[in-house]
Short mmCIF file of C-alpha atoms and ligand atoms in Angstrom, two decimals:
data_model
loop_
_atom_site.label_atom_id
_atom_site.label_comp_id
_atom_site.label_asym_id
_atom_site.label_seq_id
_atom_site.Cartn_x
_atom_site.Cartn_y
_atom_site.Cartn_z
CA MET P 185 -23.43 42.11 -32.77
CA PHE P 186 -24.92 40.68 -30.02
CA VAL P 187 -27.12 42.05 -27.22
CA ILE P 188 -27.39 40.66 -23.62
CA THR P 189 -30.70 40.18 -21.54
CA ALA P 190 -31.73 38.57 -18.71
CA GLU P 191 -32.35 34.80 -19.16
CA ARG P 192 -36.38 33.68 -20.06
CA PRO P 193 -38.01 30.87 -19.07
CA GLY P 194 -38.52 30.18 -22.64
CA ASP P 195 -34.07 30.44 -23.08
CA ALA P 196 -33.48 27.22 -20.85
CA ALA P 197 -34.03 24.46 -23.74
CA ALA P 198 -31.55 26.47 -25.82
CA ILE P 199 -28.80 26.96 -22.79
CA ASP P 200 -29.17 23.29 -21.97
CA ILE P 201 -28.09 22.59 -25.62
CA LEU P 202 -25.28 24.56 -25.40
CA LEU P 203 -24.05 24.12 -22.36
CA ASP P 204 -23.75 20.55 -23.67
CA ARG P 205 -21.85 21.50 -26.20
CA ALA P 206 -19.48 23.87 -24.37
CA PHE P 207 -18.80 21.49 -21.49
CA GLY P 208 -19.96 18.22 -23.26
CA PRO P 209 -23.13 15.82 -21.87
CA ASP P 210 -20.82 14.55 -19.03
CA ARG P 211 -21.14 18.05 -17.60
CA HIS P 212 -23.40 17.27 -14.60
CA GLY P 213 -20.63 14.92 -13.20
CA LYS P 214 -18.54 18.36 -12.79
CA ILE P 215 -17.42 19.25 -9.09
CA ALA P 216 -18.99 22.77 -9.52
CA TYR P 217 -22.38 20.78 -10.33
CA ARG P 218 -22.82 19.70 -6.51
CA TYR P 219 -23.67 23.13 -5.96
CA ARG P 220 -26.27 23.17 -8.26
CA ARG P 221 -28.24 20.51 -7.68
CA GLY P 222 -31.39 20.95 -6.11
CA VAL P 223 -30.54 24.92 -5.90
CA LYS P 224 -31.98 27.67 -8.28
CA PRO P 225 -29.80 29.63 -9.92
CA VAL P 226 -29.49 33.45 -7.83
CA ALA P 227 -32.66 35.16 -9.19
CA GLY P 228 -31.74 38.19 -11.59
CA LEU P 229 -28.32 37.41 -12.27
CA SER P 230 -28.98 34.45 -15.07
CA LEU P 231 -28.38 36.47 -18.26
CA VAL P 232 -28.12 35.45 -22.12
CA ALA P 233 -26.81 36.72 -25.12
CA HIS P 234 -28.38 37.10 -28.48
CA ASP P 235 -27.56 37.33 -31.94
CA ALA P 236 -28.48 40.93 -32.74
CA ALA P 237 -30.59 40.33 -35.60
CA ASP P 238 -32.57 37.63 -33.51
CA ALA P 239 -33.88 37.84 -30.15
CA SER P 240 -35.34 34.33 -30.08
CA ALA P 241 -34.26 31.35 -27.91
CA ALA P 242 -32.79 30.26 -31.72
CA GLY P 243 -30.07 33.39 -31.33
CA LEU P 244 -29.02 32.08 -28.11
CA VAL P 245 -25.34 32.52 -28.14
CA GLY P 246 -24.37 32.82 -24.91
CA SER P 247 -25.26 32.15 -21.17
CA ILE P 248 -24.10 33.06 -17.75
CA ARG P 249 -25.87 31.72 -14.19
CA TYR P 250 -24.85 32.26 -10.45
CA TRP P 251 -25.13 29.94 -7.54
CA PRO P 252 -25.55 29.94 -4.01
CA VAL P 253 -22.71 28.70 -2.24
CA VAL P 254 -21.35 28.89 1.61
CA VAL P 255 -18.30 29.89 2.78
CA GLY P 256 -17.12 28.24 5.64
CA GLY P 257 -20.04 27.31 6.97
CA GLU P 258 -22.07 30.39 7.10
CA ALA P 259 -20.60 33.32 4.66
CA PRO P 260 -22.87 33.62 1.60
CA ALA P 261 -21.04 34.37 -1.56
CA LEU P 262 -21.26 33.42 -5.45
CA LEU P 263 -20.42 30.91 -7.60
CA LEU P 264 -19.99 32.27 -11.23
CA GLY P 265 -20.80 29.85 -13.63
CA PRO P 266 -22.07 27.83 -16.49
CA LEU P 267 -20.52 30.21 -18.72
CA ALA P 268 -20.27 29.53 -21.99
CA VAL P 269 -20.35 31.30 -25.83
CA GLU P 270 -21.19 29.25 -29.23
CA PRO P 271 -18.58 28.01 -30.68
CA ALA P 272 -19.25 29.96 -33.79
CA ARG P 273 -19.25 33.61 -31.84
CA ARG P 274 -16.00 33.53 -29.61
CA GLY P 275 -13.79 36.36 -29.54
CA GLU P 276 -16.63 38.87 -30.04
CA SER P 277 -16.46 39.68 -26.44
CA ILE P 278 -19.82 38.00 -25.55
CA GLY P 279 -18.26 36.46 -22.41
CA HIS P 280 -16.74 39.70 -21.30
CA GLY P 281 -20.01 41.05 -21.41
CA LEU P 282 -21.87 38.59 -19.70
CA ILE P 283 -19.12 38.76 -17.50
CA ARG P 284 -18.90 42.51 -16.76
CA ARG P 285 -23.04 42.80 -16.72
CA SER P 286 -23.53 40.12 -14.19
CA MET P 287 -20.75 41.26 -12.11
CA ALA P 288 -21.76 44.66 -11.78
CA MET P 289 -25.22 43.37 -11.23
CA ALA P 290 -24.45 41.33 -8.39
CA ALA P 291 -22.28 44.40 -6.63
CA ALA P 292 -25.55 46.36 -7.09
CA ALA P 293 -27.41 43.86 -5.66
CA GLY P 294 -25.35 43.43 -2.57
CA HIS P 295 -23.16 40.34 -3.00
CA ARG P 296 -20.10 40.36 -1.54
CA ALA P 297 -17.84 37.91 -3.31
CA ALA P 298 -17.98 35.46 -6.24
CA LEU P 299 -16.14 32.27 -6.87
CA LEU P 300 -15.61 30.02 -9.90
CA VAL P 301 -13.87 27.16 -11.16
CA GLY P 302 -12.13 28.17 -14.19
CA GLU P 303 -8.76 29.75 -15.84
CA ILE P 304 -7.23 32.99 -14.03
CA SER P 305 -5.74 33.79 -17.52
CA TYR P 306 -9.17 34.39 -18.91
CA TYR P 307 -11.29 35.57 -15.17
CA GLY P 308 -7.96 37.61 -14.23
CA GLN P 309 -9.25 40.21 -16.08
CA PHE P 310 -12.59 40.73 -14.21
CA GLY P 311 -10.63 40.85 -10.93
CA PHE P 312 -10.74 37.31 -10.01
CA ASP P 313 -7.52 35.70 -7.99
CA PRO P 314 -6.63 32.34 -7.05
CA ALA P 315 -8.60 31.37 -3.65
CA PRO P 316 -6.81 28.95 -1.99
CA PRO P 317 -4.20 31.40 -0.76
CA ARG P 318 -6.99 33.37 0.92
CA GLY P 319 -7.44 30.02 2.49
CA LEU P 320 -10.89 28.83 0.72
CA ASP P 321 -10.91 25.31 -0.55
CA MET P 322 -13.42 23.29 -2.89
CA PRO P 323 -13.11 19.87 -2.13
CA GLY P 324 -12.37 17.56 -5.15
CA GLU P 325 -11.50 20.63 -7.04
CA ALA P 326 -8.17 21.44 -8.81
CA PRO P 327 -6.86 24.01 -6.39
CA HIS P 328 -5.30 26.29 -9.28
CA ARG P 329 -8.63 26.85 -11.08
CA LEU P 330 -10.55 27.88 -7.81
CA LEU P 331 -11.21 31.89 -8.01
CA VAL P 332 -12.44 34.27 -6.84
CA ALA P 333 -13.09 38.00 -6.70
CA ALA P 334 -14.46 40.72 -4.48
CA LEU P 335 -17.74 42.81 -5.45
CA ALA P 336 -17.45 45.14 -2.49
CA ALA P 337 -14.77 47.22 -1.37
CA ASP P 338 -14.26 44.75 1.64
CA GLY P 339 -15.78 41.83 0.08
CA LEU P 340 -13.43 39.37 0.55
CA ALA P 341 -12.75 40.03 4.60
CA GLY P 342 -13.36 37.21 6.37
CA LEU P 343 -13.86 34.97 3.65
CA HIS P 344 -12.35 31.61 4.09
CA GLY P 345 -12.92 27.91 5.07
CA ARG P 346 -14.71 24.81 2.75
CA ILE P 347 -17.11 26.25 -0.61
CA GLY P 348 -20.63 24.27 0.30
CA PRO P 349 -23.86 24.46 -1.03
CA ALA P 350 -26.20 26.65 -0.25
CA PRO P 351 -28.78 25.33 2.39
CA GLU P 352 -31.60 27.84 0.32
CA ALA P 353 -31.57 30.76 -2.01
CA HIS P 354 -29.51 33.25 -1.34
CA PRO P 355 -30.78 36.58 0.55
CA ALA P 356 -29.92 38.89 -1.52
CA ALA P 357 -30.86 36.45 -4.48
CA ASP P 358 -34.78 38.04 -3.95
CA ILE P 359 -33.59 42.15 -4.23
CA PRO P 360 -35.53 43.10 -7.22
CA CYS P 361 -33.03 45.85 -8.45
CA CYS P 362 -31.84 43.55 -11.09
CA THR P 363 -34.82 41.95 -12.83
CA ALA P 364 -36.38 45.44 -13.40
CA ARG P 365 -33.90 46.32 -15.53
CA LEU P 366 -29.58 45.62 -16.59
CA PRO P 367 -26.98 48.56 -15.99
CA ALA P 368 -25.53 49.61 -19.09
C1 LIG W 95 -14.34 31.29 -21.97
C2 LIG W 95 -15.28 31.31 -23.31
C3 LIG W 95 -16.76 31.66 -22.63
C4 LIG W 95 -15.01 32.70 -23.57
O1 LIG W 95 -16.28 33.45 -24.74
P1 LIG W 95 -15.77 34.60 -25.47
O2 LIG W 95 -16.98 35.07 -25.73
O3 LIG W 95 -15.26 34.16 -26.87
O4 LIG W 95 -14.80 35.79 -24.67
P2 LIG W 95 -14.01 36.67 -25.47
O5 LIG W 95 -14.39 37.52 -26.78
O6 LIG W 95 -14.57 37.78 -24.05
O7 LIG W 95 -12.49 37.00 -24.70
C5 LIG W 95 -12.07 36.29 -26.12
C6 LIG W 95 -10.29 36.45 -24.95
O8 LIG W 95 -10.46 34.96 -24.37
C7 LIG W 95 -9.42 33.72 -24.38
N1 LIG W 95 -10.07 32.84 -23.79
C8 LIG W 95 -11.45 32.42 -24.24
N2 LIG W 95 -10.96 31.00 -23.18
C9 LIG W 95 -9.55 31.27 -22.69
C10 LIG W 95 -9.28 30.49 -21.75
N3 LIG W 95 -9.78 29.37 -20.81
N4 LIG W 95 -8.08 30.87 -20.92
C11 LIG W 95 -7.59 31.86 -21.51
N5 LIG W 95 -8.77 32.85 -22.59
C12 LIG W 95 -9.01 32.52 -23.17
C13 LIG W 95 -9.61 34.12 -25.98
O9 LIG W 95 -8.49 33.48 -26.50
C14 LIG W 95 -9.87 35.64 -26.42
O10 LIG W 95 -8.45 36.12 -26.56
P3 LIG W 95 -8.10 37.35 -27.47
O11 LIG W 95 -9.25 38.09 -27.22
O12 LIG W 95 -6.44 37.37 -27.39
O13 LIG W 95 -7.92 36.97 -28.84
C15 LIG W 95 -16.02 30.55 -24.72
O14 LIG W 95 -14.57 30.77 -24.80
C16 LIG W 95 -16.48 29.28 -24.22
O15 LIG W 95 -17.81 29.36 -23.79
N6 LIG W 95 -15.78 28.16 -23.98
C17 LIG W 95 -16.09 27.02 -23.60
C18 LIG W 95 -16.56 27.25 -21.79
C19 LIG W 95 -16.21 27.59 -21.06
O16 LIG W 95 -15.10 27.24 -20.84
N7 LIG W 95 -16.37 28.45 -20.36
C20 LIG W 95 -15.86 28.94 -18.90
C21 LIG W 95 -15.47 28.05 -17.89
S1 LIG W 95 -14.35 28.14 -16.69
#
């Protein structure tokens, strides 16, 4: 059993260890990390999963964060990731719970679209589709791994072009709805 909560400052060290184990210590060299350098994750969308019997950082079993990006030089979007689950706890729907919960929160906060670099075989169930056929491009990344999902009814309308790092925090990041409570 696990519990999903908002990430707390005391979780950061345990998340770094989890991410190093999931992606390797050279993970900062990945293309997606170019979009995270010097930019804070989107406020209110960083969630963690803990073992139901251990709410401390030592019981952390999963993490998800989102970063702000800009598409086509002007349209704000979210970059989902990294997402990681403790190897011994995979297959318990922790990843499913972290994605579903955070995407619902992102939609409630007014975000319109989420991008990620990952497998369609996993992320397709959450509404992600290949992004290149929609005219989206992340330089240096394998096109078949670039995925996009709408968070609003017309969230993908007009969303095309090259994905770039956000020059500053996404405006919707300051909407306080999601830090206050988590939707069920
Ligand atoms: C991907 C990950 C977050 C999934 O977490 P999880 O809590 O095990 O996921 P869930 O329990 O929600 O789903 C498990 C199912 O997804 C499948 N799955 C996991 N990773 C997958 C992948 N890359 N492609 C396709 N299916 C995948 C599992 O085989 C399992 O299938 P089953 O239910 O038919 O047995 C976890 O495997 C992980 O941390 N992997 C290493 C880091 C990583 O790859 N992160 C994603 C970056 S794109």
